[in-house]
XYZ file of C-alpha atoms in Angstrom:
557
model
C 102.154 70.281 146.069
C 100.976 73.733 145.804
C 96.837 73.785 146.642
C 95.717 73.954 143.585
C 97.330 70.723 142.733
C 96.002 69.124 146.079
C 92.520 70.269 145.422
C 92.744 68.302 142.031
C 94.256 65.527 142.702
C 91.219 63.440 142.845
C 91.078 63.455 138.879
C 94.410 61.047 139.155
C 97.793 61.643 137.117
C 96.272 59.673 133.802
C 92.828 59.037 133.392
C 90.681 59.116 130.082
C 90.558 63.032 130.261
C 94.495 63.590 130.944
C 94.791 60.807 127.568
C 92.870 63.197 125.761
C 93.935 66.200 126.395
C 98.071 64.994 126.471
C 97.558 63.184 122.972
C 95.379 65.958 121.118
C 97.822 69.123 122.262
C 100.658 66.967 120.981
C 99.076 66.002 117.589
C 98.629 70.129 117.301
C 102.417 70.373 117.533
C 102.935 68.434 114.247
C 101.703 71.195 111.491
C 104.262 73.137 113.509
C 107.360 70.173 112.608
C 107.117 70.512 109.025
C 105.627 74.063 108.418
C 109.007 75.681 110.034
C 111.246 73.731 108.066
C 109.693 73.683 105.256
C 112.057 76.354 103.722
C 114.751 74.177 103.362
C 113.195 72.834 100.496
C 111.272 75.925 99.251
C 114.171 77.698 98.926
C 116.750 75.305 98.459
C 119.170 76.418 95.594
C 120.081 74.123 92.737
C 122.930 74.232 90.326
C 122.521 76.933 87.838
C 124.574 79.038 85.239
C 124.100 81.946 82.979
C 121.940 80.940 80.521
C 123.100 81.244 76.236
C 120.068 81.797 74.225
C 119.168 79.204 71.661
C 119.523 81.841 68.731
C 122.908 82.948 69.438
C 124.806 81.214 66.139
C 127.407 79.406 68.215
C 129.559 76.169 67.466
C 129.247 73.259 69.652
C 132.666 73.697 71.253
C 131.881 77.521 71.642
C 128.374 76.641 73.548
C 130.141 74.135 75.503
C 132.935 76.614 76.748
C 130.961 79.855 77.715
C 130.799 79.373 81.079
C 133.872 80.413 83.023
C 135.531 78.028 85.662
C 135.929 79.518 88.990
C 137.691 78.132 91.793
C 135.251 76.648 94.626
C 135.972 78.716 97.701
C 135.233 75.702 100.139
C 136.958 72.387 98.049
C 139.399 74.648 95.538
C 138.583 72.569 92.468
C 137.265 74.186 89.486
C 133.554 74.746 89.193
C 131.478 76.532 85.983
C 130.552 80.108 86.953
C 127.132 80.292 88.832
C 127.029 84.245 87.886
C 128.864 84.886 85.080
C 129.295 83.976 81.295
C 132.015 85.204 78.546
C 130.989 88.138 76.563
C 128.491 87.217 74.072
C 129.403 89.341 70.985
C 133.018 88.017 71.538
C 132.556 84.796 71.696
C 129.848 85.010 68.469
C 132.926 86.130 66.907
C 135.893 83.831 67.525
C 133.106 81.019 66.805
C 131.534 82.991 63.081
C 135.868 82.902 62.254
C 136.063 78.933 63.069
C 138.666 79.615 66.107
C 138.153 77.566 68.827
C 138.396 77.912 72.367
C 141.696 77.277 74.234
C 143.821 76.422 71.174
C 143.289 79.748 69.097
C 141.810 81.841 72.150
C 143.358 82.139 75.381
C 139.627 82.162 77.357
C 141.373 83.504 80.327
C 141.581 87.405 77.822
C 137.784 86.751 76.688
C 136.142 89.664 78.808
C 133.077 88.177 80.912
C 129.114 89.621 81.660
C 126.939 89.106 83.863
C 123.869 86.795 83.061
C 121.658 89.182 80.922
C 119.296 86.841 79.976
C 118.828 84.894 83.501
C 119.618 82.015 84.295
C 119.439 78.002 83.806
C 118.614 75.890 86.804
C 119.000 71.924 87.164
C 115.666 70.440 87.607
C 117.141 66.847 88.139
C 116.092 67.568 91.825
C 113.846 70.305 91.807
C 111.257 71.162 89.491
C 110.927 74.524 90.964
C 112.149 76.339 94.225
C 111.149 80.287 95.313
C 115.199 80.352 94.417
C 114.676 79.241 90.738
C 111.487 80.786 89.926
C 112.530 84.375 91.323
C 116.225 84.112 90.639
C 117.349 85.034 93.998
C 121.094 83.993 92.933
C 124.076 85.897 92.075
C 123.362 89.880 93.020
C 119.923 88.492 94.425
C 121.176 85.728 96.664
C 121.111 87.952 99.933
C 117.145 87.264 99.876
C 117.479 83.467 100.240
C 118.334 83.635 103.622
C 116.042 86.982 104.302
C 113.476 84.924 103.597
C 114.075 82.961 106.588
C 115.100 85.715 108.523
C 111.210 87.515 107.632
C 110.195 84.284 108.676
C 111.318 84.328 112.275
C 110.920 87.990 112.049
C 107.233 86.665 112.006
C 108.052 84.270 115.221
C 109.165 87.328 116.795
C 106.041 89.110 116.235
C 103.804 86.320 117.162
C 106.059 85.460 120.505
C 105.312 89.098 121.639
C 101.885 89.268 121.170
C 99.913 85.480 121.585
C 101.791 85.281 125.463
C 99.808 88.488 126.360
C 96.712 87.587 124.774
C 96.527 84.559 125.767
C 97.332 85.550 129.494
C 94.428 87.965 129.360
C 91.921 85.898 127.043
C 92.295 82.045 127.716
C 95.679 79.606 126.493
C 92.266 77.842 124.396
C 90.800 80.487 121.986
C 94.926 81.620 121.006
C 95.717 78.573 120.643
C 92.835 77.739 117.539
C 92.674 81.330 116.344
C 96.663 81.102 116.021
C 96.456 77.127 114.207
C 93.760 79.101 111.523
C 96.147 81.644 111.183
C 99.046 79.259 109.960
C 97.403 77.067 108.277
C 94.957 79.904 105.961
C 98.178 81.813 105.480
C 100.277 78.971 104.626
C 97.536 78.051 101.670
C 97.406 81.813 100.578
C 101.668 81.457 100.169
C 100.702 78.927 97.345
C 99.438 81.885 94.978
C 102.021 84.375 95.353
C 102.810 85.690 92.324
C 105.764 87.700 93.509
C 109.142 86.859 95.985
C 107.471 90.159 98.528
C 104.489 88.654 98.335
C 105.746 85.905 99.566
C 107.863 87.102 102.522
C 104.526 89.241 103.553
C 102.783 85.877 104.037
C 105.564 83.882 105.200
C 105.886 86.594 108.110
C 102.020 86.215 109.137
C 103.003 81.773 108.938
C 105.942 82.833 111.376
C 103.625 84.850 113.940
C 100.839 81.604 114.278
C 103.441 79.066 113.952
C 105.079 79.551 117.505
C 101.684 81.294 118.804
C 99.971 78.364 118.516
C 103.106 75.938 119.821
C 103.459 77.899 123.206
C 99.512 78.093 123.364
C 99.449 74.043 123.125
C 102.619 74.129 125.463
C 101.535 76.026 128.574
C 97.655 74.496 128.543
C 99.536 70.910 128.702
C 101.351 72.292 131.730
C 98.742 73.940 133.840
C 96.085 70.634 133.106
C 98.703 68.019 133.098
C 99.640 66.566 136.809
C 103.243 66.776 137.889
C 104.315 63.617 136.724
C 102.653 63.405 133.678
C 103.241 66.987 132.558
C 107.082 66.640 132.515
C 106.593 64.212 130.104
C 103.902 66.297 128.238
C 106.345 69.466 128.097
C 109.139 67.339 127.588
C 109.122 64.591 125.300
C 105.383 64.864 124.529
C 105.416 67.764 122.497
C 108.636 67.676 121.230
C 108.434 64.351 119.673
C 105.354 64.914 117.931
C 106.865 68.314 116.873
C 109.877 65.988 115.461
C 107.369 63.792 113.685
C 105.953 66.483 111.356
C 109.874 67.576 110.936
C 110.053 63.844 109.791
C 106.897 64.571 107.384
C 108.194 67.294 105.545
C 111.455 65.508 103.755
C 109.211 62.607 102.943
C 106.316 64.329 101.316
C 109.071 66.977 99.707
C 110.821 63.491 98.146
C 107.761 62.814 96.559
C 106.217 66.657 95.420
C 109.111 68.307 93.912
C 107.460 71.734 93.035
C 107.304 74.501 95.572
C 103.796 75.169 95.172
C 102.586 72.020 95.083
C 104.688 71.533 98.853
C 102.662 74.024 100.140
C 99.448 73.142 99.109
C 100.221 69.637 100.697
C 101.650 71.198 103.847
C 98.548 73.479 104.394
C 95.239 71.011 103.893
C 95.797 68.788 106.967
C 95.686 72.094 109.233
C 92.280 72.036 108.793
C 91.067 68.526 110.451
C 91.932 70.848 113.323
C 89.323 72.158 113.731
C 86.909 69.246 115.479
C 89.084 69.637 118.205
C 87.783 72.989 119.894
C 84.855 70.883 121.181
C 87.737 67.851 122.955
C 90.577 70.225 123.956
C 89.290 72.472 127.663
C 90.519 76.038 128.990
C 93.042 75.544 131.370
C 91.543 75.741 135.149
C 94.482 77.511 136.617
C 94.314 79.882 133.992
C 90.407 80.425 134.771
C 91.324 80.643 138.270
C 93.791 83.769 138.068
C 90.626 85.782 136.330
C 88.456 84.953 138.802
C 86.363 82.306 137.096
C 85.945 79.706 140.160
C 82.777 78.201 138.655
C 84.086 77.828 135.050
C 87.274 75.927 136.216
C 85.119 73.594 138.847
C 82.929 72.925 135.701
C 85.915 71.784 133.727
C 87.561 69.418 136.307
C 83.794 68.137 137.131
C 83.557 67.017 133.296
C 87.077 65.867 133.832
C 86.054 63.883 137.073
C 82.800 62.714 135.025
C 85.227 61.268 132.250
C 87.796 59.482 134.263
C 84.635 57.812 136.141
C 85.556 59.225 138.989
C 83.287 61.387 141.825
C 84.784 64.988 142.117
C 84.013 66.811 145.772
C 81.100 69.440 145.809
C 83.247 72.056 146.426
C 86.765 72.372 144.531
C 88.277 74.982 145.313
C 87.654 77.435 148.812
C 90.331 79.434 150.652
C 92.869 78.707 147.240
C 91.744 81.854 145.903
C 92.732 84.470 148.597
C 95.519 83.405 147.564
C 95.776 84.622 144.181
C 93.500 87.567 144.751
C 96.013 90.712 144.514
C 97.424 89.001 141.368
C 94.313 88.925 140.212
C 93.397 92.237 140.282
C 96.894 93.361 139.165
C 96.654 93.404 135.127
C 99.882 91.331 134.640
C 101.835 92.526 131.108
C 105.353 91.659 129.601
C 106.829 94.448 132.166
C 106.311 92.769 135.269
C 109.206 90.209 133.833
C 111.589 92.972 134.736
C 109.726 94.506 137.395
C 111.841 93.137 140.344
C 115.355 92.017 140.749
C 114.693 88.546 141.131
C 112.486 87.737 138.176
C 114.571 90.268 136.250
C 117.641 88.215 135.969
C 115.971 84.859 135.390
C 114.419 86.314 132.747
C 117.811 87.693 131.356
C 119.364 85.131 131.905
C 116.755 82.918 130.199
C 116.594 85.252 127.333
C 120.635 85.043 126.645
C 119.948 80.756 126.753
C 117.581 80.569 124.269
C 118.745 83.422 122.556
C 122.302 80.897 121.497
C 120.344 77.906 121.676
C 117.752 79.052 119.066
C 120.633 79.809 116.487
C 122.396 76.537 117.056
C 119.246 74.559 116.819
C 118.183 76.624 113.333
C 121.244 76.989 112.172
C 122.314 73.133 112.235
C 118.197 72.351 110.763
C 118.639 75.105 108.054
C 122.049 73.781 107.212
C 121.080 70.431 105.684
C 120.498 71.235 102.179
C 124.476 71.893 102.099
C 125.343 68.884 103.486
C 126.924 66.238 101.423
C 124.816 63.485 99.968
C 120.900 63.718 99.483
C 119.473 66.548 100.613
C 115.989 64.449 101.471
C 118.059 61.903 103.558
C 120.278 64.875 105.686
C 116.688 66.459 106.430
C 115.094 63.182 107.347
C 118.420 62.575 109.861
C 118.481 65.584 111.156
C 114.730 65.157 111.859
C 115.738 61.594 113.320
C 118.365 62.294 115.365
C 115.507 64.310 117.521
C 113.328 61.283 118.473
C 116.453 59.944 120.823
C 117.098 63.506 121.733
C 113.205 64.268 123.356
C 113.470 61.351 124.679
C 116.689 61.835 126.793
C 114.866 65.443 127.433
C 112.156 63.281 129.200
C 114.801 60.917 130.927
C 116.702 63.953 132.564
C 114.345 66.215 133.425
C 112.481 63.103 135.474
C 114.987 62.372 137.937
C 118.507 64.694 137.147
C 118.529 68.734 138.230
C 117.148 71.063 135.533
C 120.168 73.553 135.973
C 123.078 70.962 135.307
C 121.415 68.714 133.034
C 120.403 72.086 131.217
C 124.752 72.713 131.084
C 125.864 69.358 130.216
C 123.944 69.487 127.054
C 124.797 73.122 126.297
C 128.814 71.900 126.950
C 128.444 68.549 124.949
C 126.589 70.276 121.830
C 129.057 73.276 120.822
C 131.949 70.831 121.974
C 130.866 68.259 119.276
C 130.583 71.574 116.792
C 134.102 72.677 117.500
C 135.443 69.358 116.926
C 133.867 69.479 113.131
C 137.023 71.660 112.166
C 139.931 69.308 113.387
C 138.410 66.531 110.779
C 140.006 66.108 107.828
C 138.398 67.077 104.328
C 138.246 63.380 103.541
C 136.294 61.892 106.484
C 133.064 63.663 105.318
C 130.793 61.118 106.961
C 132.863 61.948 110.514
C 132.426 65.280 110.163
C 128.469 64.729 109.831
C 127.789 62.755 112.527
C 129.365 65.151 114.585
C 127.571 67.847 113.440
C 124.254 65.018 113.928
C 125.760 64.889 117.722
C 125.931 68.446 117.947
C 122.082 68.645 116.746
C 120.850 65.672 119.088
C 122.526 67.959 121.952
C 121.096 70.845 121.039
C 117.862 69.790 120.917
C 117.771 68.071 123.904
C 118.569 71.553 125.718
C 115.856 72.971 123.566
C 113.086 70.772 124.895
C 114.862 71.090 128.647
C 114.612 74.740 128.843
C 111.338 74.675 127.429
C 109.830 72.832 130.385
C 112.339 74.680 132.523
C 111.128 77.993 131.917
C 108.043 76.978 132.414
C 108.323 75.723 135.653
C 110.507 79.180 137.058
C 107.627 81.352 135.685
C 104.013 81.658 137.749
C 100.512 80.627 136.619
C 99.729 84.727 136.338
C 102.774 85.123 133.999
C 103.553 81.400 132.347
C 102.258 82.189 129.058
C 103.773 85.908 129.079
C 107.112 84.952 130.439
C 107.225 81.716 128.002
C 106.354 83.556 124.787
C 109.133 86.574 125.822
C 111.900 84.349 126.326
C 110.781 83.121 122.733
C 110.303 85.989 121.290
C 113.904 87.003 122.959
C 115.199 83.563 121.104
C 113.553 84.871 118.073
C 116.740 87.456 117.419
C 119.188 84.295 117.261
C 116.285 81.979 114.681
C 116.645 85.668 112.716
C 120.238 85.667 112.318
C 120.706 81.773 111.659
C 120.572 81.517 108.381
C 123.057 84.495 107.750
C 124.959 81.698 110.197
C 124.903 79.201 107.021
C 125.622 81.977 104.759
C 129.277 82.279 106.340
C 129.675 78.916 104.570
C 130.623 81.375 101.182
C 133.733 82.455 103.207
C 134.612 79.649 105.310
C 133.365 76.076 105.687
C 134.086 76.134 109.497
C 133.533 79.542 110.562
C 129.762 78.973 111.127
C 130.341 75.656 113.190
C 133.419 77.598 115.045
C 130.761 80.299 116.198
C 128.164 78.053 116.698
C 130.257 76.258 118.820
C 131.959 78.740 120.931
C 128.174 80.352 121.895
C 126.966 77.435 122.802
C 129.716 76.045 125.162
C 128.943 80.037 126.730
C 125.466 79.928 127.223
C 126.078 76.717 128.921
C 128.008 78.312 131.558
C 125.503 81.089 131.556
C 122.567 78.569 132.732
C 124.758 77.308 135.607
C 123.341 80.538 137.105
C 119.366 79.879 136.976
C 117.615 78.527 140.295
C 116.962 74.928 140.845
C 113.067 74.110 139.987
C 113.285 70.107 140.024
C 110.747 68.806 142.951
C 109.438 72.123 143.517
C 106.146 72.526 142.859
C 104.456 75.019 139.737
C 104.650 78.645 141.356
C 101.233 80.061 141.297
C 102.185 83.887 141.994
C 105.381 86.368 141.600
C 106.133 85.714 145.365
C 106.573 81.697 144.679
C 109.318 82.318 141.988
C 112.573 80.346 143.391
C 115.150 82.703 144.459
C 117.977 84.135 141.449
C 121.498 83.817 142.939
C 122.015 86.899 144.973
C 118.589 88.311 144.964
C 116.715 87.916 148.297
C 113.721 86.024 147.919
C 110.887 88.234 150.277
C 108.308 85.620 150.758
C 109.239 81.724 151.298
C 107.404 79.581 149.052
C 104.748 78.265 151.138
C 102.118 75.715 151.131
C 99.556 76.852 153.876
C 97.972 80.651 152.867
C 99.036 83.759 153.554
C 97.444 85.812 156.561
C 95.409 89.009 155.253
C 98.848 91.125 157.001
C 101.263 89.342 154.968
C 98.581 90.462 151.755
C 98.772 93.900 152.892
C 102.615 93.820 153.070
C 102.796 92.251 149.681
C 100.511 94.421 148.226
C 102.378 97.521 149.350
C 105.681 96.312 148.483
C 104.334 96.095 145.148
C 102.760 99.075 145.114
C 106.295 100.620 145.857
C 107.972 98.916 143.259
């Protein structure tokens, strides 16, 4: 164990205060669960077709026949137009002289318009989506899946900024100011009265929904002991995170108006709030500013709540230690600063980069699955429960690098299978894709926990919110992903596939963290294959000439 870990083991691995602080940080996850998928409803498109105005003098067989067929591009049959009707002021005509269509007028010579006077949308499902209240169909469908895209655009944001700020201001205080954000802004997307309006908001949702996730994420790790906290950053998280996924396609079965939805998904942010006085700072974080007596005051209450008597002095000689990194101002830059953490980190990046569009694609794509759209969501949702789970299994007792591969391997090969099935074995071809979900996820929650464990105390929070923000280009380009679905029903799976079984191969590459213990400074990072690692990870401290040499190696870098 590194010293900081011996000098706290007296508190145990799970006593009342390790209880309280694993099971409040994971209830914080769930807003997060159904808040990011939420747009699969909210902007879900139902059938539609140009609408005919009630006062155009038209028979009934006239009315009935307006609509164009058009050939589906994915099944071939023939489908009413979606975005175009036969020219009015013909088709007044042929029906004032008592012709009628396809037995006095060949339709396929009736010229065709676009739809003038908007549209008509089925409300059997819906009784209104951002889709059918804006019309973003036809000409305006390209801003259905840029509203996603502004959305993780908003991810992106928040990933760059809440890992600095909260490595320089506490994991605590980003964490709460970051659930406010999300859950005011999330309640303000309820009155928009316009679709840019609403992509403005949704982009300030999309910076506090992963700000507050990795905030709730890296203060389970530092308080959590070693045992416990791979099961905290594992399936602890991550299943609670799948439980509000679980929420959202049960409470959209029962409030079918986009609104409405929102309002629903934004009030129970705010029982939140009791929990600043129950959730700590992390000590470890405390200790890398400096803040000896604030972190000794924390484990003391801990000590005080497990009923258990903590030693008058906590922490001594532990903080020579950590001195120069403490007085270095740490930033997003020293993640390339050096060869060694340079290529993790690039190598990180690349993994979540592919595993962030698999994982959003496949969630995204449910709506345009076969069958209910509320039961594919609530499967999808399901299939992660086994999947965290598994997470927790391998990352207990298998190595972090190959488990990290075999699930990379396993999910694209299940999504490259999805094009061999035949056109009549739909349910096949969705439990593969269901495979190719559970898969994914499981490698999501793995190289969660993974990263986390590469990346130092001084940097955790930094490095963890840059390889999400780096992931954040892939969750941008997903649902353009899903759009591909207009040209080819397989393409998307094909691609999704192929990157996948890559960046699988790709992690092979990352060093081996499983038994070693959290790295507390730069020096401690395990060793990138073919970089030279300058100081062995030690467990007694270094002497005040191995802190000189450090310090002017750094200085020279």
């Amino acid at each position: 164990m590194t010293d900081y870990e011996a000098a706290t083991a007296f508190l145990g691995e799970w006593g009342r205060f390790q209880q309280q602080v694993f099971l409040l940080l994971c209830l914080s996850t769930v807003p997060n669960g159904y808040t990011g998928m939420s747009i699969v409803f909210l902007a879900d498109t139902p059938p539609h077709r140009c609408v005919v105005p009630a006062h155009i003098n038209l028979t009934a067989e006239w009315r009935n026949s307006s609509i164009p067929l058009e050939e589906d591009n994915n099944s071939g049959a023939l489908l009413p137009s979606k975005c175009s009707r036969y020219k009015l002021d013909d088709i007044q005509s042929f029906s004032e002289r008592g012709l009628l269509p396809g037995v006095d007028v060949n339709l396929s010579n009736v010229p065709k318009e676009s739809c003038l006077d908007g549209w008509e949308y089925d409300r059997s499902v819906y009784i209104s989506t951002i889709v059918s209240e804006w019309d973003l169909v036809c000409d305006d469908r390209w801003k259905n899946p840029l509203t996603s895209s502004i959305f993780f655009f908003g991810v992106l944001t928040g990933s760059f900024t809440s890992g600095q700020l909260s490595d320089r201001y506490g994991r605590k205080i980003v964490l709460f100011v970051t659930m406010a954000v999300q859950t005011v802004a999330t309640l303000i997307l309820v009155f928009s009265p316009s679709w840019p309006m609403f992509c403005a908001v949704f982009f300030v949702v999309g910076m506090g929904h992963i700000s507050n996730y990795v905030a709730a994420f890296v203060l389970g790790t530092e308080l959590l002991g070693p045992r416990v906290r791979i099961i905290y950053s594992t399936a602890g998280v991550s299943l609670f995170f799948a439980l509000g996924y679980m929420l959202l396609p049960l409470l959209a079965f029962f409030i079918r108006d986009w609104r409405m939805l929102l309002l629903g998904l934004s009030l129970p942010g705010f029982l939140y709030a009791p929990l600043w006085w129950y959730v700590p700072e992390s000590p470890r974080w405390l200790l890398s500013r400096g803040r000896v007596e604030e972190a000794e005051a924390i484990l003391k209450d801990a000590a005080k709540k497990n009923k258990i008597e903590p030693p008058q002095v906590i922490f001594g000689p532990l903080q020579k230690e950590l001195q120069f990194d403490r007085k270095k101002a740490h930033n997003i830059c020293d993640l390339l600063r050096s060869s060694n953490i340079r290529w993790i980190s690039v190598t990180l990046w690349l993994v979540w980069n592919i595993l962030t569009i698999g994982y959003f694609a496949l969630s995204l794509n449910t709506s345009n699955l076969y069958g209910n759209a509320f039961f594919n969501c609530f499967l999808s949702a399901l299939v992660e429960m086994p999947a965290y789970t598994l997470s927790w299994l391998l990352f207990r007792w298998c190595s972090r690098r190959l488990t990290l591969f075999a699930t990379l391997f396993m999910g694209g090969l299940f999504l490259l299978l999805i094009q061999l099935i035949p056109a009549n074995l739909i349910p096949l071809a969705i439990t593969l894709e269901m495979l190719g979900k559970c898969a994914v996820t499981t490698a999501f929650a793995i190289v969660y926990a993974y990263s986390a464990e590469l990346y130092p105390t001084v940097l955790r929070n930094t490095a963890v919110g840059a390889c999400s923000m780096a992931s954040r280009i892939g969750s941008i380009i997903a649902p353009y992903f899903i759009y591909l679905r207009s040209y080819s029903i397989s393409l998307p799976y094909i691609l999704m596939g192929s990157l996948t079984v890559a960046s699988g191969l790709l992690s092979l590459l990352l060093p081996e963290s499983h038994g070693m213990p959290l790295p507390d400074t730069i020096t401690h990072m395990q060793p990138f294959p073919g970089c030279r690692k300058k100081t062995p990870y030690r467990l007694t401290h270094p002497t005040e000439e191995e802190n000189a040499a450090e310090r002017k190696s750094s200085d020279v870098l």
